[in-house]
Amino acid sequence: MNPLAEGAKEGSSDVNAVRLQIGEVCCAFKFFDDKIYHSLRDLYSVFLTDDTPDVTMELEGFERLSAGNLGKAVRRTVYTHKTKNDFQTSSNIMSGEYDLTTRFIKINAEKRLADPESKVNHLNRMVSLAYYMACRIKYFESYPAMMMHAAGILRNGRALLFTGPSGAGKTTLAGFCGERDGEVINDEIVLVSRPDAASKEVTVRSAPILGAFPCRRIVTAPLHSISLLKQSKKTSVRRLDKTEAYLRLMRQIITPTCIGHGRKREILALIADFSMEIISSIPVFELEFSLNREALWRAVGEIEGMADKEAKQ
Amino acid sequence: MTPESITKAEDIISRRVGDDVVVIKDDGQSLYVLNKTAAFIWDMCDGVSGIEDIVQKLCERFEVTPEEAREDVKKIIKVLTKMGVIKYNKELSKG
């Protein structure tokens, strides 16, 4: 009997399960709470699917900490591992176990971490964990795909990514995006992958990531350029050399360790290689920007022009 | 006497970017850039070469005296050890 097929069957029980299409994989999330389940069905509505899940994550909730103490605990939480198939947290707010054979992830967490209305919810982290696990099961670590902290903007059929650490201005930039400027794919995290092994084209996709902008449709578009954001008093664009681009880009990729993945070196190596491929084929800029909206979009136009010129050379 | 051994740490991966080497710890968040000289020394942290082997190769590759090379190698080995990206089983003397 194929253990994967058996696991898929087991994971297909639909008790409070939300099945989501995330790029090329399907992840099912079983929630302990009816209210959260219904709320997430609405929030993730464009990603709902009937496909057989590649992985199922079951969430059990407990409530030990007050909202205030949970916020403090989240800030000082460190992930640790007893075995390669589990994780714990130093603050005991969350723990998880995975079984690749049955394609099953069990998460025990403070209830608020799964509540989209909570400021400290870890739903994006859980979605990322399920996604990487599903990719690992489905593609055996050979599929170049990763989640990147970035605001994605669709312009002229192409995806422009604006990345940077928290506070760099991803949401601010997305908020400045009017209809004529483009369409916000997401202001927090996007999927970056190369779905077709034979093709060199790197693709950006929307993912079920909760941010300031609700996702109205799934966007898939070729990656055009990447800009590292820096809020400033002026607006300017600078092309980054390969080393700086690589270093700064790698810091914005959601790596398996950040999300409690035990066996991470192989996946990290795949991500490191894919990032190298990206900086070798996609121009990376630093975009310093002020709160002057017109200057910002002029600079974005400049980025497009420079990237197009490079592509032609 | 324990033979001298300088090895790369197990929890890291490295990638060459032009002349530089980027070293990434497997938490994915600790990243270091090694310049040309440090990258050269890094490549020689193979568990076989000792300080004097690296000094000799560095002198062959770059225009430096053995004294200058030795100082650089010791300094860089010390920094890389402190960063936790290599393991050196001996104490480094000053200078």
Short mmCIF file of C-alpha atoms in Angstrom, two decimals:
data_model
loop_
_atom_site.label_atom_id
_atom_site.label_comp_id
_atom_site.label_asym_id
_atom_site.label_seq_id
_atom_site.Cartn_x
_atom_site.Cartn_y
_atom_site.Cartn_z
CA MET A 1 0.00 0.00 0.00
CA ASN A 2 1.27 3.46 -0.80
CA PRO A 3 1.64 5.22 2.55
CA LEU A 4 1.23 8.60 0.90
CA ALA A 5 -2.09 7.60 -0.60
CA GLU A 6 -3.21 6.34 2.79
CA GLY A 7 -2.15 9.60 4.40
CA ALA A 8 -4.00 11.61 1.80
CA LYS A 9 -7.14 9.67 2.57
CA GLU A 10 -6.74 10.24 6.27
CA GLY A 11 -6.19 13.94 5.72
CA SER A 12 -9.33 14.29 3.67
CA SER A 13 -11.78 14.24 6.58
CA ASP A 14 -13.70 17.47 6.36
CA VAL A 15 -14.55 18.21 9.98
CA ASN A 16 -13.88 21.96 10.19
CA ALA A 17 -11.23 21.54 7.49
CA VAL A 18 -10.32 24.33 5.11
CA ARG A 19 -8.53 23.10 2.00
CA LEU A 20 -6.37 25.72 0.38
CA GLN A 21 -4.57 25.81 -2.94
CA ILE A 22 -1.16 27.31 -2.25
CA GLY A 23 0.82 27.53 -5.46
CA GLU A 24 1.18 23.99 -6.76
CA VAL A 25 0.18 22.26 -3.53
CA CYS A 26 -2.99 21.75 -1.51
CA CYS A 27 -2.95 22.10 2.27
CA ALA A 28 -5.86 21.28 4.56
CA PHE A 29 -6.25 23.04 7.91
CA LYS A 30 -8.49 21.54 10.57
CA PHE A 31 -9.57 24.03 13.18
CA PHE A 32 -10.68 23.35 16.74
CA ASP A 33 -13.07 26.24 16.79
CA ASP A 34 -16.18 26.76 14.65
CA LYS A 35 -15.94 30.53 14.72
CA ILE A 36 -12.32 30.56 13.57
CA TYR A 37 -13.08 27.95 10.93
CA HIS A 38 -15.89 30.03 9.40
CA SER A 39 -13.92 33.23 9.67
CA LEU A 40 -10.96 31.69 7.85
CA ARG A 41 -13.16 30.18 5.16
CA ASP A 42 -14.23 33.74 4.36
CA LEU A 43 -10.76 35.24 4.56
CA TYR A 44 -9.21 32.50 2.41
CA SER A 45 -12.22 32.13 0.10
CA VAL A 46 -10.34 32.58 -3.19
CA PHE A 47 -7.91 29.82 -2.26
CA LEU A 48 -10.52 27.18 -1.36
CA THR A 49 -10.27 23.94 -3.31
CA ASP A 50 -11.68 20.40 -3.35
CA ASP A 51 -8.34 18.85 -4.27
CA THR A 52 -6.82 16.05 -2.21
CA PRO A 53 -4.53 17.66 0.35
CA ASP A 54 -0.80 17.09 0.08
CA VAL A 55 -0.62 17.80 3.78
CA THR A 56 -3.11 18.24 6.61
CA MET A 57 -2.51 20.48 9.58
CA GLU A 58 -4.68 19.93 12.63
CA LEU A 59 -4.80 22.71 15.17
CA GLU A 60 -5.69 22.21 18.81
CA GLY A 61 -6.15 25.31 20.93
CA PHE A 62 -5.52 26.02 24.59
CA GLU A 63 -5.75 29.20 26.60
CA ARG A 64 -3.11 29.64 29.29
CA LEU A 65 -2.02 33.23 28.80
CA SER A 66 -3.89 36.51 28.78
CA ALA A 67 -3.77 38.54 25.56
CA GLY A 68 -1.14 40.87 27.03
CA ASN A 69 1.09 38.09 28.30
CA LEU A 70 0.74 36.22 25.03
CA GLY A 71 2.03 39.28 23.16
CA LYS A 72 5.06 39.41 25.45
CA ALA A 73 5.62 35.66 25.11
CA VAL A 74 5.50 35.84 21.31
CA ARG A 75 8.27 38.46 21.27
CA ARG A 76 10.69 36.28 23.26
CA THR A 77 9.79 32.94 21.71
CA VAL A 78 12.56 30.72 20.38
CA TYR A 79 11.85 27.52 18.45
CA THR A 80 13.60 24.34 19.51
CA HIS A 81 13.51 20.70 18.39
CA LYS A 82 13.70 17.45 20.32
CA THR A 83 13.58 15.33 17.18
CA LYS A 84 13.70 16.22 13.50
CA ASN A 85 9.92 15.85 13.29
CA ASP A 86 8.77 18.19 15.99
CA PHE A 87 9.18 21.65 17.42
CA GLN A 88 8.59 23.32 20.74
CA THR A 89 8.66 26.93 21.79
CA SER A 90 10.67 28.34 24.69
CA SER A 91 7.54 30.14 25.89
CA ASN A 92 5.30 27.04 25.52
CA ILE A 93 2.84 28.97 23.37
CA MET A 94 2.96 26.46 20.54
CA SER A 95 4.32 23.04 19.69
CA GLY A 96 4.07 20.81 16.68
CA GLU A 97 4.72 17.32 15.38
CA TYR A 98 4.88 16.15 11.79
CA ASP A 99 4.59 12.78 10.18
CA LEU A 100 5.69 12.73 6.55
CA THR A 101 4.27 9.23 5.99
CA THR A 102 0.75 10.23 6.90
CA ARG A 103 1.26 13.80 5.65
CA PHE A 104 0.03 15.10 8.94
CA ILE A 105 1.03 18.07 11.07
CA LYS A 106 -0.36 18.41 14.57
CA ILE A 107 -0.14 21.84 16.18
CA ASN A 108 -1.00 22.66 19.78
CA ALA A 109 -1.14 26.38 20.26
CA GLU A 110 -2.55 29.20 22.32
CA LYS A 111 -5.99 29.71 20.85
CA ARG A 112 -5.35 33.33 19.89
CA LEU A 113 -2.47 32.28 17.62
CA ALA A 114 -5.04 30.79 15.25
CA ASP A 115 -7.55 33.61 15.57
CA PRO A 116 -7.40 36.02 12.62
CA GLU A 117 -8.80 38.77 14.82
CA SER A 118 -5.88 38.54 17.22
CA LYS A 119 -2.93 40.88 16.58
CA VAL A 120 -0.48 38.11 17.49
CA ASN A 121 -2.03 35.44 15.30
CA HIS A 122 0.45 33.01 13.74
CA LEU A 123 -1.74 31.98 10.82
CA ASN A 124 0.77 33.15 8.20
CA ARG A 125 3.44 31.13 9.98
CA MET A 126 1.20 28.04 10.05
CA VAL A 127 0.31 28.42 6.37
CA SER A 128 4.02 28.75 5.54
CA LEU A 129 4.87 25.67 7.58
CA ALA A 130 2.18 23.61 5.86
CA TYR A 131 3.27 24.92 2.46
CA TYR A 132 6.94 24.00 2.88
CA MET A 133 5.96 20.60 4.25
CA ALA A 134 3.62 19.95 1.32
CA CYS A 135 6.32 20.97 -1.18
CA ARG A 136 8.75 18.65 0.53
CA ILE A 137 6.33 15.74 0.35
CA LYS A 138 5.15 16.39 -3.18
CA TYR A 139 8.43 17.36 -4.80
CA PHE A 140 11.02 15.70 -2.55
CA GLU A 141 12.95 18.92 -2.06
CA SER A 142 13.51 19.44 -5.75
CA TYR A 143 10.95 22.14 -6.36
CA PRO A 144 12.31 25.67 -6.23
CA ALA A 145 9.66 27.54 -4.31
CA MET A 146 9.71 29.87 -1.38
CA MET A 147 7.71 32.39 0.54
CA MET A 148 9.14 35.86 0.63
CA HIS A 149 8.33 38.83 2.86
CA ALA A 150 7.31 41.23 0.14
CA ALA A 151 4.58 43.46 -1.14
CA GLY A 152 3.75 42.25 -4.62
CA ILE A 153 2.33 44.67 -7.17
CA LEU A 154 0.96 43.54 -10.51
CA ARG A 155 1.79 46.09 -13.24
CA ASN A 156 1.42 45.52 -16.95
CA GLY A 157 1.02 41.77 -16.41
CA ARG A 158 4.25 41.50 -14.43
CA ALA A 159 4.94 41.19 -10.71
CA LEU A 160 7.14 43.77 -9.05
CA LEU A 161 8.25 42.77 -5.56
CA PHE A 162 9.03 45.29 -2.83
CA THR A 163 10.70 43.62 0.08
CA GLY A 164 12.32 44.55 3.35
CA PRO A 165 12.13 43.92 7.07
CA SER A 166 9.15 44.82 9.18
CA GLY A 167 8.70 48.61 9.07
CA ALA A 168 10.49 49.03 5.73
CA GLY A 169 7.28 50.21 4.10
CA LYS A 170 5.69 47.22 2.34
CA THR A 171 2.20 48.02 3.57
CA THR A 172 2.75 51.76 3.10
CA LEU A 173 3.73 51.19 -0.52
CA ALA A 174 0.77 48.88 -1.10
CA GLY A 175 -1.47 51.55 0.43
CA PHE A 176 -0.16 54.06 -2.13
CA CYS A 177 -1.12 51.73 -4.97
CA GLY A 178 -4.12 53.16 -6.76
CA GLU A 179 -5.91 51.51 -9.68
CA ARG A 180 -3.71 53.19 -12.29
CA ASP A 181 -0.54 52.19 -10.42
CA GLY A 182 -1.24 48.49 -10.34
CA GLU A 183 -2.91 45.76 -8.31
CA VAL A 184 -1.75 44.68 -4.87
CA ILE A 185 -1.04 40.94 -4.89
CA ASN A 186 -0.25 40.94 -1.16
CA ASP A 187 1.42 43.39 1.20
CA GLU A 188 3.07 40.82 3.47
CA ILE A 189 4.18 37.60 1.81
CA VAL A 190 4.14 36.22 -1.73
CA LEU A 191 5.05 32.88 -3.25
CA VAL A 192 8.04 32.86 -5.55
CA SER A 193 8.65 29.72 -7.57
CA ARG A 194 9.69 28.23 -10.88
CA PRO A 195 6.78 25.87 -11.59
CA ASP A 196 8.10 24.67 -14.92
CA ALA A 197 11.48 22.97 -14.51
CA ALA A 198 12.21 23.41 -18.22
CA SER A 199 11.56 27.13 -18.11
CA LYS A 200 13.74 29.80 -16.55
CA GLU A 201 10.72 31.94 -15.76
CA VAL A 202 10.33 32.81 -12.11
CA THR A 203 6.71 33.22 -11.09
CA VAL A 204 5.05 35.22 -8.33
CA ARG A 205 1.74 34.05 -6.90
CA SER A 206 -0.63 35.22 -4.27
CA ALA A 207 -0.84 33.00 -1.22
CA PRO A 208 -3.43 32.73 1.56
CA ILE A 209 -1.56 35.24 3.67
CA LEU A 210 -3.40 37.64 5.92
CA GLY A 211 -2.29 41.21 5.46
CA ALA A 212 -3.79 44.67 5.30
CA PHE A 213 -5.24 44.00 1.83
CA PRO A 214 -7.82 41.24 1.36
CA CYS A 215 -7.01 38.95 -1.53
CA ARG A 216 -9.78 39.22 -4.13
CA ARG A 217 -8.29 36.82 -6.68
CA ILE A 218 -5.29 34.57 -7.16
CA VAL A 219 -2.67 36.37 -9.22
CA THR A 220 0.09 34.52 -11.04
CA ALA A 221 2.61 36.63 -12.93
CA PRO A 222 6.23 36.54 -14.06
CA LEU A 223 8.66 38.19 -11.66
CA HIS A 224 9.89 41.44 -13.17
CA SER A 225 12.11 43.01 -10.52
CA ILE A 226 12.80 43.10 -6.80
CA SER A 227 13.26 46.27 -4.79
CA LEU A 228 14.54 46.44 -1.24
CA LEU A 229 12.56 49.13 0.51
CA LYS A 230 13.90 51.83 2.75
CA GLN A 231 11.74 54.66 4.05
CA SER A 232 13.54 57.95 3.70
CA LYS A 233 13.09 61.70 3.27
CA LYS A 234 13.84 61.42 -0.42
CA THR A 235 12.89 59.01 -3.18
CA SER A 236 15.68 57.36 -5.14
CA VAL A 237 16.60 54.12 -6.87
CA ARG A 238 19.90 52.27 -6.74
CA ARG A 239 20.81 49.06 -8.57
CA LEU A 240 22.36 46.60 -6.12
CA ASP A 241 25.38 44.47 -6.89
CA LYS A 242 25.03 40.71 -6.66
CA THR A 243 26.48 40.28 -3.18
CA GLU A 244 24.36 42.98 -1.57
CA ALA A 245 21.29 41.79 -3.45
CA TYR A 246 21.81 38.20 -2.35
CA LEU A 247 22.49 39.06 1.26
CA ARG A 248 19.54 41.38 1.64
CA LEU A 249 17.18 39.17 -0.32
CA MET A 250 18.00 36.04 1.65
CA ARG A 251 17.06 37.86 4.86
CA GLN A 252 13.53 38.38 3.53
CA ILE A 253 12.84 34.77 2.69
CA ILE A 254 10.75 32.79 5.10
CA THR A 255 13.04 29.91 5.88
CA PRO A 256 11.78 26.63 7.30
CA THR A 257 13.47 27.27 10.64
CA CYS A 258 11.53 30.48 11.22
CA ILE A 259 8.38 28.45 11.15
CA GLY A 260 9.39 25.45 13.22
CA HIS A 261 10.65 23.07 10.59
CA GLY A 262 13.02 20.49 12.03
CA ARG A 263 15.00 19.27 9.03
CA LYS A 264 15.90 22.48 7.35
CA ARG A 265 19.37 22.33 5.85
CA GLU A 266 18.26 20.65 2.63
CA ILE A 267 15.39 23.06 2.09
CA LEU A 268 17.57 26.02 2.99
CA ALA A 269 20.14 24.85 0.42
CA LEU A 270 17.41 24.68 -2.20
CA ILE A 271 16.24 28.17 -1.27
CA ALA A 272 19.83 29.48 -1.32
CA ASP A 273 20.32 28.10 -4.83
CA PHE A 274 17.01 29.41 -6.07
CA SER A 275 17.76 32.86 -4.63
CA MET A 276 21.10 32.80 -6.45
CA GLU A 277 19.27 31.95 -9.65
CA ILE A 278 16.91 34.85 -9.05
CA ILE A 279 19.59 37.49 -8.45
CA SER A 280 21.39 36.25 -11.54
CA SER A 281 18.37 36.74 -13.79
CA ILE A 282 16.22 39.39 -12.08
CA PRO A 283 17.47 42.91 -11.33
CA VAL A 284 17.46 43.89 -7.67
CA PHE A 285 17.25 47.54 -6.58
CA GLU A 286 17.16 49.55 -3.43
CA LEU A 287 14.18 51.88 -3.41
CA GLU A 288 14.37 54.67 -0.88
CA PHE A 289 11.03 56.37 -0.68
CA SER A 290 9.34 59.19 1.15
CA LEU A 291 5.63 59.61 1.67
CA ASN A 292 5.35 61.40 -1.68
CA ARG A 293 3.13 59.12 -3.67
CA GLU A 294 3.83 60.61 -7.10
CA ALA A 295 7.58 60.48 -6.59
CA LEU A 296 7.24 56.85 -5.49
CA TRP A 297 5.46 55.72 -8.63
CA ARG A 298 7.85 57.75 -10.80
CA ALA A 299 10.66 55.79 -9.14
CA VAL A 300 8.80 52.53 -9.74
CA GLY A 301 8.53 53.54 -13.42
CA GLU A 302 12.27 54.15 -13.40
CA ILE A 303 12.81 50.65 -11.96
CA GLU A 304 10.66 49.17 -14.70
CA GLY A 305 12.62 51.04 -17.36
CA MET A 306 16.00 49.96 -15.97
CA ALA A 307 14.89 46.34 -15.61
CA ASP A 308 13.47 46.26 -19.15
CA LYS A 309 16.66 47.74 -20.53
CA GLU A 310 18.72 45.08 -18.75
CA ALA A 311 16.45 42.32 -20.02
CA LYS A 312 17.04 43.46 -23.60
CA GLN A 313 20.83 43.50 -23.24
CA MET B 1 49.11 15.44 20.53
CA THR B 2 45.84 16.21 18.72
CA PRO B 3 46.45 17.12 15.07
CA GLU B 4 45.47 20.65 14.07
CA SER B 5 42.02 20.74 12.50
CA ILE B 6 40.03 23.61 11.02
CA THR B 7 36.61 22.54 9.78
CA LYS B 8 33.46 24.27 8.58
CA ALA B 9 30.58 24.09 11.06
CA GLU B 10 27.88 21.54 10.22
CA ASP B 11 24.91 23.86 10.54
CA ILE B 12 25.88 26.19 7.73
CA ILE B 13 25.70 26.38 3.97
CA SER B 14 27.74 28.69 1.79
CA ARG B 15 27.35 30.10 -1.68
CA ARG B 16 29.84 31.93 -3.87
CA VAL B 17 28.66 35.30 -5.21
CA GLY B 18 31.32 36.66 -7.55
CA ASP B 19 34.54 36.94 -5.52
CA ASP B 20 32.67 36.85 -2.22
CA VAL B 21 31.28 33.94 -0.26
CA VAL B 22 28.01 34.23 1.61
CA VAL B 23 27.80 31.96 4.64
CA ILE B 24 24.32 31.15 5.91
CA LYS B 25 23.56 29.49 9.22
CA ASP B 26 20.73 27.01 8.98
CA ASP B 27 18.39 29.29 10.91
CA GLY B 28 18.36 31.14 7.58
CA GLN B 29 18.68 34.48 9.34
CA SER B 30 22.37 34.70 10.22
CA LEU B 31 24.22 35.61 7.05
CA TYR B 32 27.82 36.69 6.65
CA VAL B 33 29.74 37.94 3.63
CA LEU B 34 33.36 36.89 3.35
CA ASN B 35 35.60 39.04 1.17
CA LYS B 36 38.12 37.63 -1.28
CA THR B 37 40.80 36.85 1.34
CA ALA B 38 38.37 35.49 3.92
CA ALA B 39 36.68 33.42 1.19
CA PHE B 40 40.05 31.98 0.19
CA ILE B 41 40.77 31.01 3.80
CA TRP B 42 37.24 29.68 4.20
CA ASP B 43 37.71 27.36 1.22
CA MET B 44 40.76 25.92 2.93
CA CYS B 45 38.96 25.10 6.17
CA ASP B 46 38.69 21.52 5.00
CA GLY B 47 39.66 19.59 8.11
CA VAL B 48 43.04 18.77 6.56
CA SER B 49 44.87 22.09 6.10
CA GLY B 50 46.43 23.76 9.12
CA ILE B 51 47.30 27.42 9.68
CA GLU B 52 50.72 27.10 8.02
CA ASP B 53 49.23 25.34 4.97
CA ILE B 54 46.76 28.20 4.55
CA VAL B 55 49.56 30.79 5.02
CA GLN B 56 51.59 29.11 2.31
CA LYS B 57 48.69 28.99 -0.15
CA LEU B 58 47.77 32.59 0.63
CA CYS B 59 51.34 33.69 -0.17
CA GLU B 60 51.18 31.81 -3.48
CA ARG B 61 47.84 33.35 -4.38
CA PHE B 62 48.29 36.94 -3.19
CA GLU B 63 51.33 39.17 -3.03
CA VAL B 64 51.91 39.06 0.71
CA THR B 65 54.80 38.12 2.96
CA PRO B 66 54.43 35.01 5.17
CA GLU B 67 54.28 37.28 8.24
CA GLU B 68 51.45 39.38 6.79
CA ALA B 69 49.64 36.26 5.61
CA ARG B 70 50.00 34.57 9.02
CA GLU B 71 48.59 37.61 10.77
CA ASP B 72 45.63 37.74 8.36
CA VAL B 73 44.95 34.01 8.60
CA LYS B 74 44.98 34.03 12.40
CA LYS B 75 42.78 37.11 12.53
CA ILE B 76 40.25 35.67 10.08
CA ILE B 77 40.23 32.21 11.69
CA LYS B 78 39.53 33.92 15.00
CA VAL B 79 36.63 35.93 13.54
CA LEU B 80 35.14 32.91 11.73
CA THR B 81 35.39 30.86 14.93
CA LYS B 82 33.65 33.61 16.87
CA MET B 83 30.89 33.73 14.24
CA GLY B 84 30.45 30.00 14.76
CA VAL B 85 30.95 29.11 11.10
CA ILE B 86 34.18 27.17 11.59
CA LYS B 87 35.64 24.98 14.31
CA TYR B 88 39.31 25.24 15.21
CA ASN B 89 40.63 22.74 17.73
CA LYS B 90 43.65 24.77 18.89
CA GLU B 91 44.18 28.01 20.76
CA LEU B 92 45.31 30.88 18.56
CA SER B 93 48.37 32.66 19.88
CA LYS B 94 48.48 36.42 19.54
CA GLY B 95 50.11 38.03 16.52
#
